[in-house]
Amino acid sequence: MWIKKRGSGMATTHDQRRRPIRMFIMLIAAMISSLGIGLIAPGAASAGIFTGRVDTGSSLPLNVRQGPSTGTGVVRTLPNGSAVGLNCYVHGQAVSGRWGVTDIWDQIDGGGWVSDGFVYTGSNNPVVPLCGSNTKADHAVAWANSMVGATGYDGWCERFVENAYGTTGRYGSALANFNAQQAAGRISTSTNVPAGALAFFRNPYDGGYGHVEISRGDGSFVSTAATVRVVGLSYGGTFLGWAPAPDSWPGR
């Protein structure tokens, strides 16, 4: 099973485990550097779409490969615990990693590929777009996936979908957004909701504000609640329809 749990407890445990071997890692880093192999210092973040953390489960570094397979050459290594910028992902060789077996490989800043099974992101789902897809909708879905398990958006579904598109304060409620999209002739009632679309609902608990979710394109949606979660179409209540995000929303 592939599980990436959130929470400071896990990070503290790994930090405690690394303390006795930090000097050894520094010595190994110096030796590798003397051999001319590029090495990113622990904690040095790059500017990818999402910053993850290398977690090999040991003192060993993570190999950065030329392609999404262990059969390709190693171009450099990343120390355990170091920050790494993720740009996009592909499906490659299935690898048994720190977080279980996965075929997801992340393209990282500076070039190269690492198995997502050795990168802590706080999510079981890809948190960056599929490589080759660079639309605002792809980035919105990736951001929404990265927020699964997060708190702080309960009752703020409209803010959540706007934040997924890099904006805020566009509409006072999900229902206001729906009414605007309906007036513009942009609402579809098809239940085949494309990735990144805004899915609108009404239910007895929405306080008259309505509810909106981000579609993942596979029949599931990212929804706010006490914690952000992945849900089915029936979760939000009565389905009103969907619309693509407004063109004026900038995207991430």
CSV table of C-alpha atoms in Angstrom, one decimal:
chain,number,residue,atom,x,y,z
A,1,MET,CA,0.0,0.0,0.0
A,2,TRP,CA,1.3,3.5,-0.9
A,3,ILE,CA,0.6,5.8,2.0
A,4,LYS,CA,2.2,9.2,2.7
A,5,LYS,CA,0.9,10.4,6.0
A,6,ARG,CA,0.9,14.0,7.1
A,7,GLY,CA,2.0,15.2,10.5
A,8,SER,CA,5.0,16.5,12.4
A,9,GLY,CA,5.4,13.2,14.3
A,10,MET,CA,6.9,11.4,11.3
A,11,ALA,CA,9.2,14.3,10.5
A,12,THR,CA,10.5,14.4,14.1
A,13,THR,CA,11.1,10.7,14.1
A,14,HIS,CA,13.2,10.9,10.9
A,15,ASP,CA,15.1,13.9,12.2
A,16,GLN,CA,16.0,12.1,15.4
A,17,ARG,CA,17.1,9.1,13.4
A,18,ARG,CA,19.4,11.2,11.2
A,19,ARG,CA,21.2,13.1,14.0
A,20,PRO,CA,23.8,10.5,14.8
A,21,ILE,CA,24.8,10.1,11.2
A,22,ARG,CA,24.9,13.7,10.0
A,23,MET,CA,28.7,13.9,10.3
A,24,PHE,CA,29.0,10.7,8.3
A,25,ILE,CA,26.7,12.2,5.6
A,26,MET,CA,28.8,15.3,5.4
A,27,LEU,CA,31.9,13.2,5.0
A,28,ILE,CA,30.3,11.2,2.2
A,29,ALA,CA,29.2,14.4,0.6
A,30,ALA,CA,32.7,15.7,0.6
A,31,MET,CA,34.0,12.5,-0.9
A,32,ILE,CA,31.4,12.5,-3.7
A,33,SER,CA,32.1,16.2,-4.4
A,34,SER,CA,35.8,15.4,-4.8
A,35,LEU,CA,34.8,12.9,-7.4
A,36,GLY,CA,33.0,15.6,-9.4
A,37,ILE,CA,29.5,14.3,-8.8
A,38,GLY,CA,26.9,17.0,-8.3
A,39,LEU,CA,25.2,17.0,-4.8
A,40,ILE,CA,22.4,19.2,-3.5
A,41,ALA,CA,23.0,20.2,0.1
A,42,PRO,CA,20.3,19.1,2.7
A,43,GLY,CA,17.6,21.7,3.0
A,44,ALA,CA,18.5,23.5,-0.2
A,45,ALA,CA,15.2,24.0,-2.0
A,46,SER,CA,14.8,24.4,-5.7
A,47,ALA,CA,12.1,26.4,-7.4
A,48,GLY,CA,9.9,23.6,-8.8
A,49,ILE,CA,6.1,23.8,-8.9
A,50,PHE,CA,6.1,21.9,-5.6
A,51,THR,CA,8.9,21.3,-3.1
A,52,GLY,CA,9.1,17.8,-1.7
A,53,ARG,CA,11.5,16.2,0.8
A,54,VAL,CA,13.8,13.2,0.0
A,55,ASP,CA,13.0,10.3,2.3
A,56,THR,CA,14.9,7.1,1.6
A,57,GLY,CA,14.2,5.8,5.1
A,58,SER,CA,18.0,5.5,5.7
A,59,SER,CA,21.2,7.5,5.6
A,60,LEU,CA,21.6,6.6,1.9
A,61,PRO,CA,21.1,9.4,-0.7
A,62,LEU,CA,18.6,9.2,-3.5
A,63,ASN,CA,19.8,8.6,-7.1
A,64,VAL,CA,18.6,11.0,-9.7
A,65,ARG,CA,18.2,9.1,-13.0
A,66,GLN,CA,18.4,10.1,-16.6
A,67,GLY,CA,15.0,8.7,-17.2
A,68,PRO,CA,12.0,7.2,-15.2
A,69,SER,CA,13.6,3.9,-14.7
A,70,THR,CA,16.4,2.3,-12.6
A,71,GLY,CA,17.9,1.0,-15.8
A,72,THR,CA,19.0,4.6,-16.8
A,73,GLY,CA,22.2,6.2,-15.6
A,74,VAL,CA,22.6,8.2,-12.4
A,75,VAL,CA,23.3,11.8,-13.0
A,76,ARG,CA,23.7,12.9,-9.4
A,77,THR,CA,22.4,12.1,-5.9
A,78,LEU,CA,20.2,13.9,-3.3
A,79,PRO,CA,20.9,13.5,0.4
A,80,ASN,CA,18.2,12.1,2.6
A,81,GLY,CA,16.1,14.9,4.1
A,82,SER,CA,17.0,17.4,1.4
A,83,ALA,CA,14.4,19.6,-0.3
A,84,VAL,CA,13.7,18.9,-4.0
A,85,GLY,CA,11.7,21.0,-6.5
A,86,LEU,CA,9.2,18.9,-8.5
A,87,ASN,CA,8.1,20.0,-11.9
A,88,CYS,CA,5.9,17.3,-13.3
A,89,TYR,CA,5.4,13.5,-13.3
A,90,VAL,CA,5.2,10.5,-15.6
A,91,HIS,CA,4.4,6.8,-15.2
A,92,GLY,CA,7.5,4.8,-15.5
A,93,GLN,CA,9.1,1.7,-13.9
A,94,ALA,CA,7.3,0.5,-10.8
A,95,VAL,CA,9.6,0.8,-7.9
A,96,SER,CA,9.3,-0.3,-4.3
A,97,GLY,CA,10.2,2.8,-2.4
A,98,ARG,CA,10.0,4.3,1.0
A,99,TRP,CA,6.2,4.8,0.6
A,100,GLY,CA,5.5,1.5,-1.1
A,101,VAL,CA,5.3,0.4,-4.7
A,102,THR,CA,4.6,3.2,-7.3
A,103,ASP,CA,5.2,3.8,-11.0
A,104,ILE,CA,5.2,7.6,-10.6
A,105,TRP,CA,8.5,9.4,-11.3
A,106,ASP,CA,9.0,13.1,-10.7
A,107,GLN,CA,11.0,15.3,-13.0
A,108,ILE,CA,13.0,17.6,-10.8
A,109,ASP,CA,14.6,21.0,-10.9
A,110,GLY,CA,18.1,20.9,-12.4
A,111,GLY,CA,17.1,17.9,-14.6
A,112,GLY,CA,16.6,14.2,-14.0
A,113,TRP,CA,14.1,11.9,-12.5
A,114,VAL,CA,13.4,10.4,-9.1
A,115,SER,CA,10.9,7.8,-8.0
A,116,ASP,CA,8.0,9.4,-6.1
A,117,GLY,CA,8.2,6.5,-3.7
A,118,PHE,CA,11.2,8.2,-2.1
A,119,VAL,CA,9.8,11.7,-2.0
A,120,TYR,CA,7.6,12.9,0.9
A,121,THR,CA,4.9,15.3,-0.4
A,122,GLY,CA,2.2,14.8,2.2
A,123,SER,CA,-0.2,13.3,-0.4
A,124,ASN,CA,-0.9,9.9,-1.9
A,125,ASN,CA,-1.7,11.6,-5.2
A,126,PRO,CA,0.6,13.4,-7.7
A,127,VAL,CA,1.1,17.0,-6.5
A,128,VAL,CA,2.4,18.3,-9.8
A,129,PRO,CA,0.9,18.0,-13.4
A,130,LEU,CA,1.5,15.2,-15.8
A,131,CYS,CA,4.5,16.1,-17.9
A,132,GLY,CA,3.5,17.5,-21.2
A,133,SER,CA,0.3,19.0,-19.7
A,134,ASN,CA,0.8,22.6,-18.8
A,135,THR,CA,-2.7,24.0,-18.6
A,136,LYS,CA,-4.1,26.0,-15.8
A,137,ALA,CA,-6.6,23.1,-15.1
A,138,ASP,CA,-3.7,20.6,-14.7
A,139,HIS,CA,-2.0,22.9,-12.2
A,140,ALA,CA,-5.2,23.5,-10.3
A,141,VAL,CA,-5.8,19.7,-9.9
A,142,ALA,CA,-2.2,19.1,-8.8
A,143,TRP,CA,-2.5,21.8,-6.2
A,144,ALA,CA,-5.8,20.5,-5.0
A,145,ASN,CA,-4.4,17.0,-4.7
A,146,SER,CA,-1.5,18.4,-2.7
A,147,MET,CA,-3.9,19.8,-0.2
A,148,VAL,CA,-5.7,16.5,0.6
A,149,GLY,CA,-5.7,16.1,4.3
A,150,ALA,CA,-5.1,19.8,5.0
A,151,THR,CA,-7.3,21.8,7.4
A,152,GLY,CA,-8.4,25.4,7.3
A,153,TYR,CA,-10.8,25.4,4.4
A,154,ASP,CA,-13.9,24.0,6.2
A,155,GLY,CA,-16.7,26.2,5.0
A,156,TRP,CA,-14.5,28.0,2.5
A,157,CYS,CA,-15.1,25.9,-0.6
A,158,GLU,CA,-15.2,28.9,-3.0
A,159,ARG,CA,-11.9,30.2,-1.6
A,160,PHE,CA,-10.4,26.8,-2.1
A,161,VAL,CA,-11.2,26.5,-5.8
A,162,GLU,CA,-10.1,30.1,-6.4
A,163,ASN,CA,-6.8,29.4,-4.6
A,164,ALA,CA,-6.4,26.3,-6.8
A,165,TYR,CA,-6.3,28.8,-9.7
A,166,GLY,CA,-4.0,31.2,-8.0
A,167,THR,CA,-6.6,33.8,-7.1
A,168,THR,CA,-9.0,34.8,-4.3
A,169,GLY,CA,-11.9,37.1,-3.6
A,170,ARG,CA,-13.6,36.6,-7.0
A,171,TYR,CA,-17.0,35.5,-5.7
A,172,GLY,CA,-18.6,35.7,-2.3
A,173,SER,CA,-19.9,32.2,-2.4
A,174,ALA,CA,-20.1,29.0,-4.5
A,175,LEU,CA,-23.7,29.9,-5.4
A,176,ALA,CA,-22.7,33.3,-6.5
A,177,ASN,CA,-20.0,31.8,-8.7
A,178,PHE,CA,-22.6,29.3,-10.1
A,179,ASN,CA,-25.1,32.0,-10.9
A,180,ALA,CA,-22.5,34.0,-12.7
A,181,GLN,CA,-21.4,31.0,-14.8
A,182,GLN,CA,-25.0,30.1,-15.5
A,183,ALA,CA,-25.8,33.7,-16.6
A,184,ALA,CA,-22.8,33.5,-19.0
A,185,GLY,CA,-24.1,30.2,-20.5
A,186,ARG,CA,-21.0,28.3,-19.2
A,187,ILE,CA,-22.8,25.6,-17.1
A,188,SER,CA,-23.0,22.0,-18.3
A,189,THR,CA,-25.1,19.4,-16.5
A,190,SER,CA,-23.2,16.5,-17.9
A,191,THR,CA,-21.9,14.2,-15.1
A,192,ASN,CA,-18.7,13.6,-17.2
A,193,VAL,CA,-16.8,16.5,-15.5
A,194,PRO,CA,-13.4,17.2,-17.0
A,195,ALA,CA,-10.3,17.7,-14.9
A,196,GLY,CA,-10.0,21.1,-13.3
A,197,ALA,CA,-13.7,22.0,-13.8
A,198,LEU,CA,-15.7,23.6,-11.0
A,199,ALA,CA,-18.5,21.3,-9.9
A,200,PHE,CA,-21.4,23.1,-8.2
A,201,PHE,CA,-23.9,21.6,-5.6
A,202,ARG,CA,-26.7,22.5,-3.2
A,203,ASN,CA,-27.4,20.7,0.0
A,204,PRO,CA,-29.3,21.4,3.3
A,205,TYR,CA,-26.1,22.3,5.1
A,206,ASP,CA,-24.6,24.9,2.8
A,207,GLY,CA,-26.2,27.8,4.6
A,208,GLY,CA,-27.5,29.2,1.3
A,209,TYR,CA,-24.0,29.6,-0.1
A,210,GLY,CA,-23.9,26.5,-2.2
A,211,HIS,CA,-20.9,24.2,-2.5
A,212,VAL,CA,-18.2,23.8,-5.2
A,213,GLU,CA,-15.4,21.2,-5.8
A,214,ILE,CA,-12.5,20.7,-8.1
A,215,SER,CA,-12.9,17.8,-10.6
A,216,ARG,CA,-10.0,15.4,-10.9
A,217,GLY,CA,-11.3,14.2,-14.3
A,218,ASP,CA,-11.8,10.5,-13.3
A,219,GLY,CA,-15.2,10.8,-11.6
A,220,SER,CA,-13.7,12.0,-8.3
A,221,PHE,CA,-13.5,15.5,-6.9
A,222,VAL,CA,-11.4,17.3,-4.3
A,223,SER,CA,-13.7,18.9,-1.7
A,224,THR,CA,-13.3,21.0,1.4
A,225,ALA,CA,-14.6,19.7,4.8
A,226,ALA,CA,-13.0,19.5,8.2
A,227,THR,CA,-10.1,18.1,6.2
A,228,VAL,CA,-9.7,18.4,2.4
A,229,ARG,CA,-10.6,15.1,0.9
A,230,VAL,CA,-11.3,13.2,-2.4
A,231,VAL,CA,-15.0,12.4,-2.9
A,232,GLY,CA,-17.5,11.1,-5.4
A,233,LEU,CA,-20.1,13.0,-7.3
A,234,SER,CA,-22.8,12.5,-4.7
A,235,TYR,CA,-20.9,13.9,-1.8
A,236,GLY,CA,-21.7,17.6,-2.3
A,237,GLY,CA,-25.5,17.0,-2.5
A,238,THR,CA,-27.7,18.0,-5.5
A,239,PHE,CA,-25.5,18.4,-8.5
A,240,LEU,CA,-26.2,21.7,-10.3
A,241,GLY,CA,-23.6,21.4,-13.1
A,242,TRP,CA,-20.1,22.3,-13.9
A,243,ALA,CA,-18.1,25.0,-15.6
A,244,PRO,CA,-14.5,25.5,-16.5
A,245,ALA,CA,-12.7,28.1,-14.4
A,246,PRO,CA,-13.2,31.6,-15.7
A,247,ASP,CA,-10.5,32.7,-18.2
A,248,SER,CA,-9.7,35.7,-16.0
A,249,TRP,CA,-8.4,33.4,-13.2
A,250,PRO,CA,-4.6,33.5,-13.6
A,251,GLY,CA,-3.7,29.9,-12.7
A,252,ARG,CA,-0.6,28.6,-10.8
